[in-house]
Amino acid sequence: MDSHESSPPSVSRDWFFPSPSPSFTQPSSSSSSHRHHLHTPPSRRFSTYPKPSNPSAAGPALRTTSSSSAASSHRDLKYAGFSRRTNFSRRYQRSLTPEVDAPSVVPQIPQKCDASNDKTSTPDKFIDLVGGRLKLRWQMAFLVALLITTFSSLLHKNFSLHNQSNDLQAQIMKLNGRLQLCNLLEPIDGDDLDSQDSIDLPNKRLKNMALAISVTLLSIPFLFLKYVEYISKSRSPDNLKEEASLNKQLAYKVDVFLSVRPYSKPLALLVATLLLIGVGGLALFGVTDDSLADCLWLSWTYVADSGNHANSEGLGPRLVSVSISFGGMLIFAMMLGLVTDAISEKFDSLRKGRSEVVKKDHTLILGWSDKLGSLLNQLAIANESLGGGIVVVMAERDKEEMESDIAKMEFDFRETSVICRSGSPLILADLKKVSVSKARAIIVLAEDGNADQSDARALRTVLSLTGVKEGLQGHIVVELGDLDNEVLVKLVGGDLVETVVAHDVIGRLMIQCARQPGLAQVWEDILGFENCEFYIKRWPELDGMQFDDVLISFPHAIPCGIKSVSCGGKIILNPDESYVLQEGDEVLVIAEDDDTYAPVALPNVWRGNLPKEFILPNSMEKILLCGWRRDIEDMIMVLDAFLAPGSELWMFNEVFEGVREQKLIDGGLDIERLMNITLVHREGNAVIRRHLESLPLESFDSILILADESVEDSAIQADSRSLATLLLIRDIQAKRLPYREAKASSHGRKGSFSQGSWIGEMQQASDKSVIISEILDPRTKNLLSMSRISDYVLSNELVSMALAMVAEDRQINDVLEELFAEEGNEMHIRQADLYIKEGEELSFYEILLRARQRREIVIGYRLGNVEKAVINPPGKMEKRKWSVKDVFVVIAEKE
């Protein structure tokens, strides 16, 4: 037996356990031999195939193997294992080669490999790497294309199967008809079958057309966007620099359409819904057997409820129904967003005060200042008799902030509703929002800060109000800061405007109260609606009566003037006793409310004689002004008209004396033309004790503490400064007076404080001189009223009272202007001994008629042991004992 045949067939051991490389079995000293071993496939020591018996047959095989090895020497090493595992035929040929011939052939291979390996090893690796990546990408692309093609073929197959099913059903119906015709079961006309075929064929075409139209409609937006993008990119760079691209222009037009037109978003949503229903209905018509109307209704149900597509059967109807349901969800989401935005915008508009006020006969307040609280309080009191009213406040503030500030005000609104709106009085649209044309009164508040800027804004507001197309039903009450701007505002507003100059009113009121202590409280009672105020009304039953008889015809009011028809509607305060009321004349009275008084039959009142003649006091006075106001030159001119010749006016403030005189001249004051007073200038700080001690404080008849111009923007800071100055002055006076005036002033007013306390000493000092403090914050009023060391003037509160009174009746502004003017009538505090004798019993009407002998009108009194005056007292016919320590409040001509 042959040695090859006798050996058992070997298992493929060398596949799992390959023989080591020749480089490890045959060490070489040269580098070329080492490279040869790396690039040459290792030879097998044991072969699984039998060796050929014919040695000559090994030659071709060996040559083939050698050439194959040489050809594969350029391959990458990483593919060697793969080649070794797959190329079994080549391995079989190499195994047939005798081992003894291998050394003669193998040495020739490394020479070829070495020649080519040095040149192509690095580029071949890069090419193989790039080729592998490209091959992987092409494989992925081929796989995606294959999936798309498969899905398209399945869809097409579904449609074709559906059409075939329809054809088969038609043929079955046709065959059944023919079978019935042959069996004579039912007589069927063959023409009907032909007509059925003729009907089914157009239906199929119509369904295919509907499906094509739906696909086309869905493709149009994408094609249009691609076209726009192509046009934008195809333009030249020069044109792109000059104008925007086409897609930007289209986006801008869409943005303008959606932002300018208020109903553009709901309209676009409606159009999108209709398009979705129409396209979905056409698509359903193309893939189902239902009619077009049923498909449109089914499409609407898919849009309205996305769960309705669960009953669809078949691939085509399911795809279409899912697409419609997905579009319906998007439309529902957009609709929900629009509704949410609309509701949020409406609530935001209500919260920020942008909604319109649908009211009439309401009081409109434009602006915001510290006077608003007192003004709202007075308006609420005035509207109480009417069962409440409507007050609308519009300012350039947030509505919630205004409502929060108003809610913190500590007073009862008495069923008066306050409505806040955010807006600018300079914008006609905002004025229309608060129904400005239907308001019965419009109050323009001055802004805190610079007077000229505030008056300029008030002027622009009046211009806006006069420009309302619908016209104004009510009048305009404007608060101004500077008297010089009053003429310009009245020129613009005409007969519609009534002005209240806050600084001028307070300055004149302070001068009157300084010369007549206790007058501030009287003005508070008359200006406010809480007690008695001015009213004008016509009473026909009084026509033909003399004014003196009219005075005692009202048991619950005090007449003090006539609105005369013969004088063109002018109000005459304190007319002559011989004045006879004519037809159309109206009576000006002081009463508690407009519905609390009425004339009665003329009572029988005894007219007595005055106990003594009134001698006009002509004594010189010494007055101190602490602080600096921007209208201080007007106060100086008023004092020069009121005071007796030889009086002195001391000015104590921080303004330098040279600058002070220049400011007075710039304000329009001619110092050389002052007739009755002499100006004495002192420079210093009114809150520093050593500066105040340099003044003869105990020698002044009146001291006026002004809210200094440097701190008047802050009410709390100004009041703190005024209060500190007041306490320092009273303390200095108390330290000086006991040595000079202790006995003379011991009979003065005594309060609840002991005479040895510091407040008691200040009260003793207050009996010698009068101090009037300008107070801006009403909360400071309690401190001064408790200590009784000063008369006071509530600046903001008095101005608010005047504004409310003029807003309720614009005719009252003429009365206030005359009472505050240098000429005409004013209020006075008179001693009781001018009208009565000690212990005399008289009624108030009798005292009233006695005062008429001096052309005075008594409106109230203050008893000697009481601090508060009574205006328009009740029981005017009741007799009572009077004391010479009592005082009467009268309206008389200026002295």
Tab-separated table of N, CA, C and O in Angstrom, residues 50-149:
chain	number	residue	atom	x	y	z
A	50	PRO	N	-3.843	14.933	0.025
A	50	PRO	CA	-2.715	14.014	-0.320
A	50	PRO	C	-1.826	14.624	-1.378
A	50	PRO	O	-2.286	15.380	-2.217
A	51	LYS	N	-0.560	14.336	-1.288
A	51	LYS	CA	0.398	14.846	-2.270
A	51	LYS	C	0.243	14.086	-3.574
A	51	LYS	O	-0.041	12.884	-3.599
A	52	PRO	N	0.466	14.767	-4.678
A	52	PRO	CA	0.370	14.067	-5.969
A	52	PRO	C	1.525	13.087	-6.126
A	52	PRO	O	2.649	13.357	-5.676
A	53	SER	N	1.205	12.015	-6.800
A	53	SER	CA	2.230	10.969	-7.036
A	53	SER	C	3.158	11.315	-8.158
A	53	SER	O	4.291	10.878	-8.219
A	54	ASN	N	2.661	12.164	-9.095
A	54	ASN	CA	3.468	12.530	-10.243
A	54	ASN	C	4.174	13.823	-9.948
A	54	ASN	O	3.538	14.867	-9.830
A	55	PRO	N	5.467	13.785	-9.858
A	55	PRO	CA	6.165	15.041	-9.588
A	55	PRO	C	6.058	16.033	-10.684
A	55	PRO	O	6.105	17.215	-10.457
A	56	SER	N	5.938	15.552	-11.925
A	56	SER	CA	5.867	16.488	-13.047
A	56	SER	C	4.594	17.289	-13.040
A	56	SER	O	4.524	18.368	-13.597
A	57	ALA	N	3.601	16.723	-12.450
A	57	ALA	CA	2.332	17.462	-12.387
A	57	ALA	C	2.374	18.609	-11.419
A	57	ALA	O	1.552	19.469	-11.447
A	58	ALA	N	3.317	18.615	-10.618
A	58	ALA	CA	3.417	19.719	-9.615
A	58	ALA	C	3.961	20.978	-10.203
A	58	ALA	O	3.853	22.035	-9.633
A	59	GLY	N	4.605	20.853	-11.358
A	59	GLY	CA	5.203	22.061	-11.939
A	59	GLY	C	4.212	23.104	-12.304
A	59	GLY	O	4.338	24.246	-11.907
A	60	PRO	N	3.199	22.778	-13.111
A	60	PRO	CA	2.214	23.822	-13.422
A	60	PRO	C	1.538	24.346	-12.191
A	60	PRO	O	1.262	25.526	-12.085
A	61	ALA	N	1.243	23.430	-11.307
A	61	ALA	CA	0.572	23.903	-10.082
A	61	ALA	C	1.445	24.844	-9.314
A	61	ALA	O	0.989	25.848	-8.774
A	62	LEU	N	2.732	24.555	-9.250
A	62	LEU	CA	3.647	25.418	-8.512
A	62	LEU	C	3.787	26.753	-9.177
A	62	LEU	O	3.823	27.801	-8.536
A	63	ARG	N	3.843	26.735	-10.511
A	63	ARG	CA	3.952	28.018	-11.210
A	63	ARG	C	2.692	28.855	-11.016
A	63	ARG	O	2.732	30.064	-10.871
A	64	THR	N	1.563	28.148	-11.044
A	64	THR	CA	0.318	28.898	-10.828
A	64	THR	C	0.275	29.489	-9.441
A	64	THR	O	-0.130	30.631	-9.238
A	65	THR	N	0.729	28.725	-8.499
A	65	THR	CA	0.724	29.195	-7.111
A	65	THR	C	1.686	30.351	-6.921
A	65	THR	O	1.402	31.335	-6.240
A	66	SER	N	2.815	30.259	-7.596
A	66	SER	CA	3.811	31.335	-7.475
A	66	SER	C	3.296	32.613	-8.082
A	66	SER	O	3.459	33.701	-7.531
A	67	SER	N	2.710	32.471	-9.267
A	67	SER	CA	2.173	33.687	-9.890
A	67	SER	C	1.039	34.261	-9.079
A	67	SER	O	0.875	35.491	-8.975
A	68	SER	N	0.242	33.380	-8.501
A	68	SER	CA	-0.871	33.888	-7.659
A	68	SER	C	-0.357	34.564	-6.420
A	68	SER	O	-0.872	35.592	-6.004
A	69	SER	N	0.672	34.020	-5.834
A	69	SER	CA	1.250	34.655	-4.635
A	69	SER	C	1.865	35.984	-4.966
A	69	SER	O	1.778	36.942	-4.209
A	70	ALA	N	2.519	36.041	-6.130
A	70	ALA	CA	3.112	37.325	-6.528
A	70	ALA	C	2.056	38.360	-6.794
A	70	ALA	O	2.248	39.547	-6.533
A	71	ALA	N	0.932	37.905	-7.344
A	71	ALA	CA	-0.137	38.877	-7.637
A	71	ALA	C	-0.797	39.371	-6.372
A	71	ALA	O	-1.255	40.506	-6.308
A	72	SER	N	-0.860	38.510	-5.394
A	72	SER	CA	-1.539	38.911	-4.138
A	72	SER	C	-0.611	39.548	-3.143
A	72	SER	O	-0.998	39.846	-2.025
A	73	SER	N	0.642	39.714	-3.535
A	73	SER	CA	1.590	40.331	-2.586
A	73	SER	C	1.293	41.784	-2.329
A	73	SER	O	1.746	42.346	-1.347
A	74	HIS	N	0.551	42.424	-3.224
A	74	HIS	CA	0.220	43.838	-3.063
A	74	HIS	C	-1.006	44.059	-2.212
A	74	HIS	O	-1.425	45.177	-2.031
A	75	ARG	N	-1.647	43.021	-1.786
A	75	ARG	CA	-2.863	43.187	-0.995
A	75	ARG	C	-2.511	43.639	0.424
A	75	ARG	O	-1.414	43.414	0.908
A	76	ASP	N	-3.485	44.181	1.100
A	76	ASP	CA	-3.294	44.622	2.495
A	76	ASP	C	-3.278	43.411	3.399
A	76	ASP	O	-3.936	42.408	3.124
A	77	LEU	N	-2.536	43.546	4.498
A	77	LEU	CA	-2.408	42.424	5.409
A	77	LEU	C	-3.721	42.076	6.074
A	77	LEU	O	-3.967	40.942	6.471
A	78	LYS	N	-4.605	43.067	6.251
A	78	LYS	CA	-5.836	42.792	6.969
A	78	LYS	C	-6.791	41.899	6.199
A	78	LYS	O	-7.742	41.367	6.752
A	79	TYR	N	-6.586	41.765	4.886
A	79	TYR	CA	-7.418	40.879	4.089
A	79	TYR	C	-6.776	39.502	3.896
A	79	TYR	O	-7.313	38.664	3.192
A	80	ALA	N	-5.598	39.293	4.497
A	80	ALA	CA	-4.924	37.999	4.313
A	80	ALA	C	-5.688	36.867	4.943
A	80	ALA	O	-5.845	35.794	4.383
A	81	GLY	N	-6.193	37.103	6.132
A	81	GLY	CA	-6.951	36.041	6.800
A	81	GLY	C	-8.205	35.676	6.046
A	81	GLY	O	-8.580	34.522	5.947
A	82	PHE	N	-8.879	36.665	5.500
A	82	PHE	CA	-10.106	36.405	4.751
A	82	PHE	C	-9.803	35.599	3.509
A	82	PHE	O	-10.507	34.665	3.139
A	83	SER	N	-8.716	35.940	2.815
A	83	SER	CA	-8.338	35.201	1.605
A	83	SER	C	-7.974	33.779	1.976
A	83	SER	O	-8.256	32.824	1.252
A	84	ARG	N	-7.293	33.625	3.100
A	84	ARG	CA	-6.860	32.290	3.505
A	84	ARG	C	-8.046	31.405	3.812
A	84	ARG	O	-8.038	30.206	3.605
A	85	ARG	N	-9.113	32.006	4.278
A	85	ARG	CA	-10.253	31.206	4.672
A	85	ARG	C	-11.157	30.882	3.480
A	85	ARG	O	-11.883	29.900	3.493
A	86	THR	N	-11.166	31.672	2.482
A	86	THR	CA	-12.144	31.491	1.411
A	86	THR	C	-11.567	30.862	0.154
A	86	THR	O	-12.278	30.177	-0.579
A	87	ASN	N	-10.297	31.117	-0.154
A	87	ASN	CA	-9.727	30.630	-1.417
A	87	ASN	C	-9.196	29.218	-1.203
A	87	ASN	O	-7.999	29.011	-1.030
A	88	PHE	N	-10.104	28.260	-1.227
A	88	PHE	CA	-9.710	26.865	-0.978
A	88	PHE	C	-9.006	26.259	-2.186
A	88	PHE	O	-8.110	25.434	-2.050
A	89	SER	N	-9.395	26.660	-3.390
A	89	SER	CA	-8.767	26.067	-4.578
A	89	SER	C	-7.311	26.438	-4.673
A	89	SER	O	-6.447	25.622	-4.983
A	90	ARG	N	-7.037	27.710	-4.357
A	90	ARG	CA	-5.641	28.155	-4.428
A	90	ARG	C	-4.818	27.443	-3.374
A	90	ARG	O	-3.675	27.063	-3.588
A	91	ARG	N	-5.387	27.268	-2.200
A	91	ARG	CA	-4.658	26.572	-1.133
A	91	ARG	C	-4.440	25.123	-1.507
A	91	ARG	O	-3.429	24.503	-1.208
A	92	TYR	N	-5.440	24.537	-2.211
A	92	TYR	CA	-5.294	23.146	-2.626
A	92	TYR	C	-4.175	22.988	-3.619
A	92	TYR	O	-3.390	22.056	-3.572
A	93	GLN	N	-4.019	23.952	-4.532
A	93	GLN	CA	-2.938	23.883	-5.511
A	93	GLN	C	-1.590	24.005	-4.835
A	93	GLN	O	-0.635	23.348	-5.177
A	94	ARG	N	-1.484	24.875	-3.823
A	94	ARG	CA	-0.200	25.027	-3.139
A	94	ARG	C	0.157	23.779	-2.346
A	94	ARG	O	1.322	23.422	-2.209
A	95	SER	N	-0.866	23.126	-1.869
A	95	SER	CA	-0.582	21.920	-1.086
A	95	SER	C	-0.098	20.768	-1.958
A	95	SER	O	0.561	19.855	-1.487
A	96	LEU	N	-0.442	20.803	-3.251
A	96	LEU	CA	0.015	19.744	-4.141
A	96	LEU	C	1.470	19.909	-4.534
A	96	LEU	O	2.073	19.021	-5.112
A	97	THR	N	2.038	21.060	-4.287
A	97	THR	CA	3.423	21.303	-4.696
A	97	THR	C	4.372	20.574	-3.756
A	97	THR	O	4.190	20.635	-2.528
A	98	PRO	N	5.400	19.907	-4.318
A	98	PRO	CA	6.360	19.199	-3.431
A	98	PRO	C	7.086	20.187	-2.569
A	98	PRO	O	7.421	21.285	-2.965
A	99	GLU	N	7.363	19.777	-1.348
A	99	GLU	CA	8.050	20.642	-0.399
A	99	GLU	C	9.491	20.848	-0.766
A	99	GLU	O	10.075	21.854	-0.434
A	100	VAL	N	10.020	19.948	-1.504
A	100	VAL	CA	11.439	20.082	-1.842
A	100	VAL	C	11.647	21.150	-2.854
A	100	VAL	O	12.720	21.725	-2.955
A	101	ASP	N	10.595	21.471	-3.687
A	101	ASP	CA	10.753	22.513	-4.697
A	101	ASP	C	10.462	23.889	-4.162
A	101	ASP	O	10.658	24.864	-4.849
A	102	ALA	N	9.919	24.005	-2.993
A	102	ALA	CA	9.548	25.332	-2.469
A	102	ALA	C	10.704	26.251	-2.284
A	102	ALA	O	10.627	27.411	-2.636
A	103	PRO	N	11.864	25.788	-1.815
A	103	PRO	CA	12.979	26.755	-1.678
A	103	PRO	C	13.448	27.321	-2.962
A	103	PRO	O	13.933	28.435	-2.998
A	104	SER	N	13.315	26.598	-4.077
A	104	SER	CA	13.778	27.146	-5.352
A	104	SER	C	12.860	28.190	-5.902
A	104	SER	O	13.247	28.989	-6.726
A	105	VAL	N	11.598	28.181	-5.485
A	105	VAL	CA	10.640	29.136	-6.026
A	105	VAL	C	10.417	30.303	-5.078
A	105	VAL	O	10.278	31.423	-5.477
A	106	VAL	N	10.383	30.018	-3.808
A	106	VAL	CA	10.056	31.045	-2.819
A	106	VAL	C	11.031	32.189	-2.822
A	106	VAL	O	10.622	33.352	-2.734
A	107	PRO	N	12.331	31.971	-2.979
A	107	PRO	CA	13.234	33.142	-2.971
A	107	PRO	C	12.969	34.130	-4.063
A	107	PRO	O	13.388	35.263	-3.989
A	108	GLN	N	12.257	33.776	-5.160
A	108	GLN	CA	11.986	34.727	-6.228
A	108	GLN	C	10.854	35.670	-5.878
A	108	GLN	O	10.731	36.716	-6.433
A	109	ILE	N	9.986	35.314	-4.954
A	109	ILE	CA	8.820	36.128	-4.641
A	109	ILE	C	9.185	37.375	-3.872
A	109	ILE	O	8.716	38.459	-4.182
A	110	PRO	N	10.045	37.297	-2.888
A	110	PRO	CA	10.366	38.541	-2.142
A	110	PRO	C	10.953	39.624	-2.977
A	110	PRO	O	10.775	40.789	-2.697
A	111	GLN	N	11.590	39.331	-4.034
A	111	GLN	CA	12.171	40.379	-4.869
A	111	GLN	C	11.084	41.218	-5.507
A	111	GLN	O	11.172	42.423	-5.575
A	112	LYS	N	10.004	40.571	-5.990
A	112	LYS	CA	8.921	41.320	-6.593
A	112	LYS	C	8.146	42.081	-5.539
A	112	LYS	O	7.703	43.194	-5.769
A	113	CYS	N	7.965	41.482	-4.402
A	113	CYS	CA	7.207	42.156	-3.339
A	113	CYS	C	7.957	43.355	-2.809
A	113	CYS	O	7.390	44.413	-2.565
A	114	ASP	N	9.268	43.201	-2.662
A	114	ASP	CA	10.063	44.330	-2.165
A	114	ASP	C	10.087	45.467	-3.148
A	114	ASP	O	10.142	46.630	-2.771
A	115	ALA	N	10.010	45.142	-4.410
A	115	ALA	CA	10.058	46.209	-5.410
A	115	ALA	C	8.796	47.020	-5.441
A	115	ALA	O	8.813	48.207	-5.764
A	116	SER	N	7.699	46.419	-5.156
A	116	SER	CA	6.411	47.136	-5.242
A	116	SER	C	5.932	47.642	-3.891
A	116	SER	O	5.152	48.588	-3.821
A	117	ASN	N	6.352	47.054	-2.822
A	117	ASN	CA	5.802	47.399	-1.501
A	117	ASN	C	6.236	48.776	-1.046
A	117	ASN	O	5.469	49.537	-0.462
A	118	ASP	N	7.456	49.175	-1.310
A	118	ASP	CA	7.974	50.480	-0.892
A	118	ASP	C	7.280	51.622	-1.584
A	118	ASP	O	7.220	52.727	-1.079
A	119	LYS	N	6.746	51.383	-2.766
A	119	LYS	CA	6.145	52.470	-3.543
A	119	LYS	C	4.662	52.634	-3.267
A	119	LYS	O	4.136	53.723	-3.343
A	120	THR	N	3.988	51.556	-3.002
A	120	THR	CA	2.517	51.629	-2.999
A	120	THR	C	1.917	51.273	-1.655
A	120	THR	O	0.691	51.181	-1.553
A	121	SER	N	2.675	51.093	-0.608
A	121	SER	CA	2.080	50.668	0.670
A	121	SER	C	1.201	51.766	1.276
A	121	SER	O	0.050	51.531	1.628
A	122	THR	N	1.692	53.016	1.395
A	122	THR	CA	0.918	54.121	2.017
A	122	THR	C	-0.271	54.577	1.167
A	122	THR	O	-1.388	54.696	1.673
A	123	PRO	N	-0.167	54.865	-0.140
A	123	PRO	CA	-1.344	55.238	-0.949
A	123	PRO	C	-2.390	54.140	-0.995
A	123	PRO	O	-3.582	54.419	-0.991
A	124	ASP	N	-1.929	52.866	-1.021
A	124	ASP	CA	-2.926	51.796	-1.094
A	124	ASP	C	-3.759	51.755	0.168
A	124	ASP	O	-4.966	51.507	0.131
A	125	LYS	N	-3.120	52.020	1.338
A	125	LYS	CA	-3.901	52.020	2.584
A	125	LYS	C	-4.942	53.133	2.593
A	125	LYS	O	-6.083	52.937	2.992
A	126	PHE	N	-4.573	54.343	2.162
A	126	PHE	CA	-5.523	55.469	2.132
A	126	PHE	C	-6.678	55.203	1.168
A	126	PHE	O	-7.849	55.450	1.455
A	127	ILE	N	-6.320	54.643	-0.032
A	127	ILE	CA	-7.351	54.350	-1.032
A	127	ILE	C	-8.297	53.290	-0.512
A	127	ILE	O	-9.521	53.372	-0.673
A	128	ASP	N	-7.704	52.302	0.177
A	128	ASP	CA	-8.573	51.248	0.719
A	128	ASP	C	-9.501	51.802	1.795
A	128	ASP	O	-10.673	51.418	1.889
A	129	LEU	N	-8.978	52.753	2.646
A	129	LEU	CA	-9.816	53.329	3.708
A	129	LEU	C	-10.970	54.163	3.133
A	129	LEU	O	-12.136	54.019	3.527
A	130	VAL	N	-10.649	55.027	2.152
A	130	VAL	CA	-11.688	55.847	1.525
A	130	VAL	C	-12.680	54.978	0.779
A	130	VAL	O	-13.900	55.185	0.811
A	131	GLY	N	-12.150	53.982	0.118
A	131	GLY	CA	-13.040	53.079	-0.607
A	131	GLY	C	-13.979	52.342	0.315
A	131	GLY	O	-15.146	52.140	-0.002
A	132	GLY	N	-13.469	51.978	1.498
A	132	GLY	CA	-14.350	51.295	2.455
A	132	GLY	C	-15.469	52.188	2.939
A	132	GLY	O	-16.618	51.757	3.050
A	133	ARG	N	-15.161	53.462	3.231
A	133	ARG	CA	-16.212	54.391	3.687
A	133	ARG	C	-17.236	54.648	2.593
A	133	ARG	O	-18.446	54.678	2.844
A	134	LEU	N	-16.754	54.886	1.373
A	134	LEU	CA	-17.686	55.121	0.268
A	134	LEU	C	-18.565	53.900	0.035
A	134	LEU	O	-19.772	54.009	-0.239
A	135	LYS	N	-17.922	52.741	0.170
A	135	LYS	CA	-18.695	51.510	-0.017
A	135	LYS	C	-19.787	51.396	1.032
A	135	LYS	O	-20.921	51.018	0.729
A	136	LEU	N	-19.456	51.821	2.308
A	136	LEU	CA	-20.455	51.747	3.378
A	136	LEU	C	-21.600	52.743	3.132
A	136	LEU	O	-22.776	52.412	3.321
A	137	ARG	N	-21.267	53.959	2.704
A	137	ARG	CA	-22.307	54.945	2.405
A	137	ARG	C	-23.195	54.490	1.260
A	137	ARG	O	-24.431	54.655	1.289
A	138	TRP	N	-22.579	53.938	0.203
A	138	TRP	CA	-23.380	53.459	-0.926
A	138	TRP	C	-24.277	52.309	-0.506
A	138	TRP	O	-25.417	52.181	-0.975
A	139	GLN	N	-23.765	51.512	0.408
A	139	GLN	CA	-24.611	50.421	0.904
A	139	GLN	C	-25.805	50.961	1.669
A	139	GLN	O	-26.933	50.473	1.516
A	140	MET	N	-25.581	51.996	2.537
A	140	MET	CA	-26.688	52.592	3.266
A	140	MET	C	-27.690	53.242	2.315
A	140	MET	O	-28.910	53.117	2.482
A	141	ALA	N	-27.180	53.984	1.332
A	141	ALA	CA	-28.068	54.623	0.360
A	141	ALA	C	-28.871	53.581	-0.413
A	141	ALA	O	-30.074	53.735	-0.676
A	142	PHE	N	-28.181	52.516	-0.769
A	142	PHE	CA	-28.873	51.453	-1.500
A	142	PHE	C	-29.959	50.816	-0.639
A	142	PHE	O	-31.060	50.510	-1.104
A	143	LEU	N	-29.639	50.677	0.680
A	143	LEU	CA	-30.617	50.086	1.589
A	143	LEU	C	-31.849	50.999	1.741
A	143	LEU	O	-32.991	50.529	1.708
A	144	VAL	N	-31.619	52.341	1.897
A	144	VAL	CA	-32.743	53.277	2.006
A	144	VAL	C	-33.568	53.273	0.726
A	144	VAL	O	-34.816	53.264	0.753
A	145	ALA	N	-32.872	53.299	-0.422
A	145	ALA	CA	-33.601	53.279	-1.700
A	145	ALA	C	-34.405	51.984	-1.839
A	145	ALA	O	-35.534	51.976	-2.344
A	146	LEU	N	-33.817	50.920	-1.364
A	146	LEU	CA	-34.519	49.631	-1.427
A	146	LEU	C	-35.780	49.653	-0.566
A	146	LEU	O	-36.841	49.168	-0.983
A	147	LEU	N	-35.657	50.259	0.655
A	147	LEU	CA	-36.831	50.342	1.533
A	147	LEU	C	-37.920	51.226	0.912
A	147	LEU	O	-39.110	50.880	0.965
A	148	ILE	N	-37.507	52.361	0.357
A	148	ILE	CA	-38.483	53.254	-0.267
A	148	ILE	C	-39.163	52.562	-1.439
A	148	ILE	O	-40.396	52.640	-1.630
A	149	THR	N	-38.361	51.888	-2.229
A	149	THR	CA	-38.931	51.185	-3.387
A	149	THR	C	-39.896	50.092	-2.941
A	149	THR	O	-40.981	49.906	-3.520
